[in-house]
Coordinates of C-alpha atoms and ligand atoms in Angstrom, one line a residue:
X25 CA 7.6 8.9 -24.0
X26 CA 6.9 5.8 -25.7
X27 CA 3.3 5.9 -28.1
X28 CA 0.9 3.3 -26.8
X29 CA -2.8 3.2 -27.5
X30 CA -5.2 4.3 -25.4
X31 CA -8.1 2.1 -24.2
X32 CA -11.5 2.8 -22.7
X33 CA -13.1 0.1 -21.6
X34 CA -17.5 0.5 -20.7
X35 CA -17.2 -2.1 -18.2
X36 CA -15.0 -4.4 -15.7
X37 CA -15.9 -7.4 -17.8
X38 CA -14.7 -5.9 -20.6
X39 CA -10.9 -4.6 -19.7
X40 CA -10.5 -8.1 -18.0
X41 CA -11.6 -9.7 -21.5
X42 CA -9.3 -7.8 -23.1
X43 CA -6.3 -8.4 -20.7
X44 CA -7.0 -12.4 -20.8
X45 CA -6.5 -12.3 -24.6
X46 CA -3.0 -11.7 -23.6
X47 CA -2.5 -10.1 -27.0
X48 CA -0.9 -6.3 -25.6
X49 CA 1.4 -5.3 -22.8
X50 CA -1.3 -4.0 -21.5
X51 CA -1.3 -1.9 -18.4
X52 CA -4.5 -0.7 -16.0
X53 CA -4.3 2.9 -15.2
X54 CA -6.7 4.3 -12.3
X55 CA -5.9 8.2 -11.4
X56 CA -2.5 7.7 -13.8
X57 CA -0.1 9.5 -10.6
X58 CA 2.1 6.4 -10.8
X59 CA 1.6 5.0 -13.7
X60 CA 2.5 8.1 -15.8
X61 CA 5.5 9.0 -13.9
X62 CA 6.8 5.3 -14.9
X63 CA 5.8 5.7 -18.5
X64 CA 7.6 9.1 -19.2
X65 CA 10.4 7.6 -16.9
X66 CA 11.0 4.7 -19.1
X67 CA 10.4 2.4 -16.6
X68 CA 7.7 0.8 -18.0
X69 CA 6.8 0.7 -21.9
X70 CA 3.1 -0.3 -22.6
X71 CA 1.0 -0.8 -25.7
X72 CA -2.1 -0.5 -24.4
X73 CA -2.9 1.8 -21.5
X74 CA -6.4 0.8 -20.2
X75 CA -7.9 3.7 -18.4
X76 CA -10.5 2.1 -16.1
X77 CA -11.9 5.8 -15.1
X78 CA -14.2 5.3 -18.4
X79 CA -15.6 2.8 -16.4
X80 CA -18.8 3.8 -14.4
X81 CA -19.8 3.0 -10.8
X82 CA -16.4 2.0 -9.7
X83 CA -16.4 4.8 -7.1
X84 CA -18.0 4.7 -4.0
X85 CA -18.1 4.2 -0.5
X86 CA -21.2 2.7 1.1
X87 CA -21.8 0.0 3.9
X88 CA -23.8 -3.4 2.7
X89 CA -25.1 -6.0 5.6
X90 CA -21.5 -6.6 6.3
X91 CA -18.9 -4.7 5.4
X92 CA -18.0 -1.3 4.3
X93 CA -17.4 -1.4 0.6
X94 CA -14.9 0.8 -1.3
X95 CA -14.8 1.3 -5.0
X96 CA -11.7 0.9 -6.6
X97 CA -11.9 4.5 -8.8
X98 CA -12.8 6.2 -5.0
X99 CA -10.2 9.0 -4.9
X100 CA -8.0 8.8 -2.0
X101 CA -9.3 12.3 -1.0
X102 CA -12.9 10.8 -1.3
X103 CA -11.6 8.9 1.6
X104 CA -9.6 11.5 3.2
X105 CA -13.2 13.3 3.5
X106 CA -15.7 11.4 4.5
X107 CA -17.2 11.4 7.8
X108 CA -18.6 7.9 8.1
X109 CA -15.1 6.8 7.5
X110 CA -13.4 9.2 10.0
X111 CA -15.5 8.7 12.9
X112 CA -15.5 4.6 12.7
X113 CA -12.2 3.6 10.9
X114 CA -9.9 7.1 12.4
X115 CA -6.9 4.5 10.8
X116 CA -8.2 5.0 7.3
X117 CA -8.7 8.3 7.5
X118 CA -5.7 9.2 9.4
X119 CA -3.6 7.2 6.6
X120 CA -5.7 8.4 3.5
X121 CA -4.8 12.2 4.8
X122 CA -1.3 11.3 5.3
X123 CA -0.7 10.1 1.6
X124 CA 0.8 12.5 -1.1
X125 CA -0.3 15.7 -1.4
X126 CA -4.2 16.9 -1.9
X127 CA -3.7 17.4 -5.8
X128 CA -2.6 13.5 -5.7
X129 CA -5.2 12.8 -3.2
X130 CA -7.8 14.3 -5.9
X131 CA -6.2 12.3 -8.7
X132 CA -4.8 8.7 -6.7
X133 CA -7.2 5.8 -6.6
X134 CA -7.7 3.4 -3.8
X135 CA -6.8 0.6 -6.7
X136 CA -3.9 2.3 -7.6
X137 CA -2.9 3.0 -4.3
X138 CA -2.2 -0.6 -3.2
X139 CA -0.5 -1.0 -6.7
X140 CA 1.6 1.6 -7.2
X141 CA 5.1 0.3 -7.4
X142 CA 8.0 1.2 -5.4
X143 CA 10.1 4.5 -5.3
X144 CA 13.3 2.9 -4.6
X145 CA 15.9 5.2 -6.4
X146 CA 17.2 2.2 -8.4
X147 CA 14.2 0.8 -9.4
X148 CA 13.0 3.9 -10.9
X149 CA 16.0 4.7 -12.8
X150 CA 15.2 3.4 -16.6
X151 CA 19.5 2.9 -16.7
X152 CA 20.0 0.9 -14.0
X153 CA 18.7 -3.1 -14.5
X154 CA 17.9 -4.1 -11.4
X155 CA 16.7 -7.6 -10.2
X156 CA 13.0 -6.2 -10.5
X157 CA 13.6 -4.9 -13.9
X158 CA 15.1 -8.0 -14.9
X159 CA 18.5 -7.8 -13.9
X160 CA 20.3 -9.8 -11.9
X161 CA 21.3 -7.9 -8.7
X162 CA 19.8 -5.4 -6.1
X163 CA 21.6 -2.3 -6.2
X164 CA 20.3 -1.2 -2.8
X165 CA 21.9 -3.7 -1.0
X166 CA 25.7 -2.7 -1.0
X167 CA 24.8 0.8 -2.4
X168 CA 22.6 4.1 -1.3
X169 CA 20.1 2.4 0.8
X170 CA 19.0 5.3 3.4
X171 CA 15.3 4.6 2.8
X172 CA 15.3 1.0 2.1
X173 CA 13.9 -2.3 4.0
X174 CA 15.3 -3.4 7.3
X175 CA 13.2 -6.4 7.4
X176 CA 13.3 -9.2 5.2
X177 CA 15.0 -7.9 2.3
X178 CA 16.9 -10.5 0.1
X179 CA 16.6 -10.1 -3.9
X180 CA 15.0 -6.7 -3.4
X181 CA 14.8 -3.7 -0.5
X182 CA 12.5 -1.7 -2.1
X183 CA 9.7 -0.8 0.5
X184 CA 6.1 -0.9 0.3
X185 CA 5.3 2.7 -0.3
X186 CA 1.4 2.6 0.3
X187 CA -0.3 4.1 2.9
X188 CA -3.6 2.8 2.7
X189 CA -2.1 -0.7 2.4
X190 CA -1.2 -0.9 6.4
X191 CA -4.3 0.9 7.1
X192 CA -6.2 -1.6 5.5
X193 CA -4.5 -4.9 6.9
X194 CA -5.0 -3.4 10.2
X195 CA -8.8 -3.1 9.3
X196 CA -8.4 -7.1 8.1
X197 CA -9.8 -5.7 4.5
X198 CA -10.6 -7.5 1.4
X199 CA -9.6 -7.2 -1.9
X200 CA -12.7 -7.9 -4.6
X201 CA -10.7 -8.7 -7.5
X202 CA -11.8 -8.8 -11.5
X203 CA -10.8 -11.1 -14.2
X204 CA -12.3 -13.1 -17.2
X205 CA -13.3 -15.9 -14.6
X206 CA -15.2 -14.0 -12.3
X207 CA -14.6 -12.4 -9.2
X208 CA -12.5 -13.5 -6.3
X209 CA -11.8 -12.3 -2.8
X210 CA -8.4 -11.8 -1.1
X211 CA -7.7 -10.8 2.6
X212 CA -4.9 -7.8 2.1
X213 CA -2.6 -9.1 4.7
X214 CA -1.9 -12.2 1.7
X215 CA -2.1 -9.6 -1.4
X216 CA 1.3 -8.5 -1.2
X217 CA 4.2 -10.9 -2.0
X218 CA 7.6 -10.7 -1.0
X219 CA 10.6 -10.8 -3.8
X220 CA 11.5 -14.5 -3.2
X221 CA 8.3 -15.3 -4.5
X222 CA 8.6 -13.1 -8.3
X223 CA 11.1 -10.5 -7.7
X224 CA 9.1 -8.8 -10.8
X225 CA 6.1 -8.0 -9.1
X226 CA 4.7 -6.8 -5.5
X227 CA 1.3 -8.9 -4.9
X228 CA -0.7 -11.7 -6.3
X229 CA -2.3 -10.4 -9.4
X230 CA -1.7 -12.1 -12.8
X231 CA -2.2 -10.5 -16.1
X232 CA -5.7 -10.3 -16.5
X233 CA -6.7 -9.1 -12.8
X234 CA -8.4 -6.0 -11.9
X235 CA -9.1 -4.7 -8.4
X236 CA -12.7 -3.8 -8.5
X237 CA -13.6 -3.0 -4.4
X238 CA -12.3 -3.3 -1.4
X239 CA -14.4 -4.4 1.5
X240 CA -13.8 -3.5 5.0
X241 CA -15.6 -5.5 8.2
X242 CA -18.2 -3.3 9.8
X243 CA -16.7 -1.4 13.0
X244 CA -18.0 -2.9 16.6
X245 CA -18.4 -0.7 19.4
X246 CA -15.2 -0.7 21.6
X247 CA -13.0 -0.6 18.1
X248 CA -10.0 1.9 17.8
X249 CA -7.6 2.6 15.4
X250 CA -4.8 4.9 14.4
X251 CA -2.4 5.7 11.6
X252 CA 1.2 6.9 12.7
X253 CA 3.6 8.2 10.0
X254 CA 7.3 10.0 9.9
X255 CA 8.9 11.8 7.0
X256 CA 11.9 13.6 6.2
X257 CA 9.9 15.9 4.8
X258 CA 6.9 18.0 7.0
X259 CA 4.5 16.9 3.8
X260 CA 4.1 15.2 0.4
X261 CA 6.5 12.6 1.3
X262 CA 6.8 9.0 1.3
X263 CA 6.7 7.2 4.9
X264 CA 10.4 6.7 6.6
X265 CA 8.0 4.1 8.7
X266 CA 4.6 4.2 9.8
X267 CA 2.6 2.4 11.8
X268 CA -1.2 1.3 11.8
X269 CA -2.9 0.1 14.4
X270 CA -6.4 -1.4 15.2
X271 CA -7.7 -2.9 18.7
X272 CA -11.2 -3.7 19.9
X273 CA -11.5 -2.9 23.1
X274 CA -12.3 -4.5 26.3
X275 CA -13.0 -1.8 29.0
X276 CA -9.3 0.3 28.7
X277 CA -7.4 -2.8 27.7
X278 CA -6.8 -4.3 24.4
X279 CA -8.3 -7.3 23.9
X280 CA -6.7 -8.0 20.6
X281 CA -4.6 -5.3 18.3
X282 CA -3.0 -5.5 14.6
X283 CA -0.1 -3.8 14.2
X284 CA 0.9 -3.3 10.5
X285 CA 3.7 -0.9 9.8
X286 CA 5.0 0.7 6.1
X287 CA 7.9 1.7 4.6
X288 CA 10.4 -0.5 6.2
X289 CA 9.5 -4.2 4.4
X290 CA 8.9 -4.9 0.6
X291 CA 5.6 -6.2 1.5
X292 CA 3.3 -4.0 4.6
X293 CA 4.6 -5.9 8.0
X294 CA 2.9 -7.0 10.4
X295 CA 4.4 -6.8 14.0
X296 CA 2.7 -10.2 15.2
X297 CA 5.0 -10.7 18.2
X298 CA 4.6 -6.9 19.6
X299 CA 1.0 -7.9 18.7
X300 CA 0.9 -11.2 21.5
X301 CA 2.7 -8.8 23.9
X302 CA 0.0 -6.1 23.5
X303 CA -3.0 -8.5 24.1
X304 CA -4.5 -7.4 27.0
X305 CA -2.6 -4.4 27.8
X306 CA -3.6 -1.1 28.2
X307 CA -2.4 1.0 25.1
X308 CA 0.5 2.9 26.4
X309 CA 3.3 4.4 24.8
X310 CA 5.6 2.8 27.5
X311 CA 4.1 -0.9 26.5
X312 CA 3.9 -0.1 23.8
X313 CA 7.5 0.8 22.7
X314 CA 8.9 -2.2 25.0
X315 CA 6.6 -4.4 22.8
X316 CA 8.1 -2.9 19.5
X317 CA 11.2 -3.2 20.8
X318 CA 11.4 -6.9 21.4
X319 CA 9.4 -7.5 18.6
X320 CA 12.2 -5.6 16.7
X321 CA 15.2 -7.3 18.0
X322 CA 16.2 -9.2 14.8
X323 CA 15.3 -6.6 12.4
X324 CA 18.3 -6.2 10.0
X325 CA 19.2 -2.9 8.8
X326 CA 21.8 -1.7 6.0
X327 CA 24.6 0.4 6.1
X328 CA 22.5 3.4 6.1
X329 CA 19.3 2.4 7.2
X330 CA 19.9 1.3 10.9
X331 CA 18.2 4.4 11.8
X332 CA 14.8 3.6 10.7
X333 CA 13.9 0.8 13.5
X334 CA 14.4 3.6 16.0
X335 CA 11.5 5.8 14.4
X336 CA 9.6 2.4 13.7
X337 CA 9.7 1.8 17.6
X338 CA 8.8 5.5 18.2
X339 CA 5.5 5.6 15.4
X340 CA 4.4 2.3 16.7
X341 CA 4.3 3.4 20.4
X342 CA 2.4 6.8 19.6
X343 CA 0.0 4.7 17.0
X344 CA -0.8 2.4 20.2
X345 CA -0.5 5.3 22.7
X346 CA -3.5 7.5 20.3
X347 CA -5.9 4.6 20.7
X348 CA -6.3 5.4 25.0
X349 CA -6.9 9.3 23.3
Ligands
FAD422 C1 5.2 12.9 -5.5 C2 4.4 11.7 -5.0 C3 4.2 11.5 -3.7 C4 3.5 10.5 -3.2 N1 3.3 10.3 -1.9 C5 2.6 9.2 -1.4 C6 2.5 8.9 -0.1 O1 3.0 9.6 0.8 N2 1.8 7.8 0.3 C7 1.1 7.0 -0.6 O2 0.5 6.1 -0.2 N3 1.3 7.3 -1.9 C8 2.0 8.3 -2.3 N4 2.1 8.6 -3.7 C9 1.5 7.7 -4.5 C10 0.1 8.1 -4.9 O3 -0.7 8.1 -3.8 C11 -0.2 7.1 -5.9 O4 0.4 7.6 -7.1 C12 -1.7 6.9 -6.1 O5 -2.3 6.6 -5.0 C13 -1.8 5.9 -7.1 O6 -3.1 5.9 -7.5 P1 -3.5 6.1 -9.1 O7 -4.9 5.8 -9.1 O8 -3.0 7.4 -9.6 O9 -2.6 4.9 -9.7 P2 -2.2 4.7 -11.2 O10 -1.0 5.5 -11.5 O11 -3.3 4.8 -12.1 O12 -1.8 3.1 -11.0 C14 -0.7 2.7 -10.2 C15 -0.5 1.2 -10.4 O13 -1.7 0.5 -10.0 C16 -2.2 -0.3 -11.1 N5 -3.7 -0.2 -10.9 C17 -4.4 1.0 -10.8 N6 -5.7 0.7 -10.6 C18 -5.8 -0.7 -10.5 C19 -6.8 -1.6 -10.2 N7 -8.1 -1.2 -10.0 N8 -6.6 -2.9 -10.2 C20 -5.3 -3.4 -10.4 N9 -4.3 -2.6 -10.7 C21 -4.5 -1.2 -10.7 C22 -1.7 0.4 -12.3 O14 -1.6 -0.6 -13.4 C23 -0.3 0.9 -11.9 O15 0.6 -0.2 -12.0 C24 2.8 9.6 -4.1 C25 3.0 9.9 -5.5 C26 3.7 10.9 -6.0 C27 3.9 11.1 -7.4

């Protein structure tokens, strides 16, 4: 492991003055579950680790006059856990519960959540130099590719391995973000970026941004939501696909419904045309899956991938099936 120096900032302000100086690859650590692993890896080497946890009041959940705010040092098992957030936004808290395993839960940050980076095999091998680590090809695409994209790949296949990030998009969520020139707010459905746009990085923050809440809109009566997720694995596993899915509700038919799905796109996808089928359906599995299925129909696997938009038909049907539950 490489020696870097180890800051600790007393404030937002102050991390994001720091990172604008520009001076130090510098790198923000929240809970330190990814960004550790990278480090001892060799996949990344920093200067500076910044650990924002010395930071105070970063983590909460609370509701304002409109939206449910969530501090980006709030632990993903804070989420997991709390009632408020299980009884009005089940997709959350579905998908925060799904995530890892509850020692990661206890450590992972809602920050670090939507910015961990991917666990494609490639990536995260310090010897290979792939087109995200600078090099000038995608390994996945003509080699082991059994848990990579089978949508809109291209210069990368590496999946979006967050399961708060659909959640959230379904939610339509916000993302407060921190830097030397104030605060801005980004919807999370255009956070992520796709390779074509810097093959380097995953979402729209620059060097000196910081993720300091993320606000949710209140829940309306006649809202319902659900968070569908296979692994190979019966726990602690990333998704093979998931599916989340948020409707408000019109009697029992869906008046409108977002259908975001992980693990089978770089960036979280959402199913818009399964979406335009659904509108004003009632949520059945049948519909459902006939919906997925079209919406599907020029979804382009690898070599060993194809078997993924199967399961992403069959989590999308029982996310959409669990709302009528
Ligand atoms: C074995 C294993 C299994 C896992 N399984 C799952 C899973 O099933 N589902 C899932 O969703 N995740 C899974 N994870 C990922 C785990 O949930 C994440 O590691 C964790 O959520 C990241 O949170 P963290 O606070 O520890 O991030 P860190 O490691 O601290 O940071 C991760 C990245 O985010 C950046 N970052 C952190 N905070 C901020 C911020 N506020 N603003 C801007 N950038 C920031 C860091 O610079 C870094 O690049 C797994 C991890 C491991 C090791």
């Amino acid at each position: 492991m490489n020696d870097f120096k180890y800051g600790q900032p007393a404030s937002l302000e102050q991390a994001a003055a720091f990172l604008a100086r520009g001076s130090a690859n510098a790198f923000l650590m929240g809970g330190g579950t990814d960004l550790l692993g990278e480090i001892k890896d060799g996949i990344v080497k920093p200067e500076v680790v910044i650990d924002l946890r010395t930071i105070p009041g970063l983590a909460y959940i609370k509701k304002d006059k409109d939206a449910l705010a969530i501090g980006a040092l709030t632990t993903l098992a804070d989420i997991a856990s709390d009632p408020m957030i299980a009884g009005e936004y089940r997709v959350l808290h579905e998908a925060a519960n799904a995530a890892a395993s509850p020692q990661l839960r206890n450590m992972g940050t809602v920050g670090g959540n939507l910015c961990q980076r991917p666990r494609c095999w490639y990536y995260r091998n310090a010897e290979t130099l792939c087109n995200k680590k600078g090099g000038t090809q995608c390994f996945a695409e003509k080699g082991r590719n059994k848990y990579h994209a089978i949508l809109a790949g291209g210069l990368c296949y590496a999946v979006n391995p967050s399961d708060l990030a659909p959640a959230l998009i379904a939610l339509d969520a916000k993302a407060v973000i921190a830097s030397a020139k104030g605060d801005r707010t980004v919807p999370l459905a255009e956070f992520y970026t796709p390779p074509i746009v810097n093959v380097r990085k995953e979402n729209v923050l620059g060097p000196g941004d910081i993720i300091r809440e993320v606000r949710i809109p209140l829940a309306k009566p006649g809202d319902k939501s659900a968070y569908v997720k296979f692994t190979e694995r019966g726990g602690w596993d990333f998704a093979v696909a998931s599916a989340a899915v948020k409707a408000s509700m019109s009697g029992s038919s869906m008046a409108s419904v977002r259908i975001v799905c992980g693990g089978v796109a770089t960036v979280p996808w959402r199913l818009k045309a399964a979406e335009d089928t659904l509108k004003g359906a009632r949520p059945t599995e049948a519909a459902a899956k006939q919906a997925a299925a079209k919406a599907l129909a020029g979804a382009q696997p690898l070599a060993e991938n194809g078997y993924k938009v199967d399961i992403l038909k069959a989590v999308v049907a029982q996310a959409v099936a669990a709302l009528g539950k």
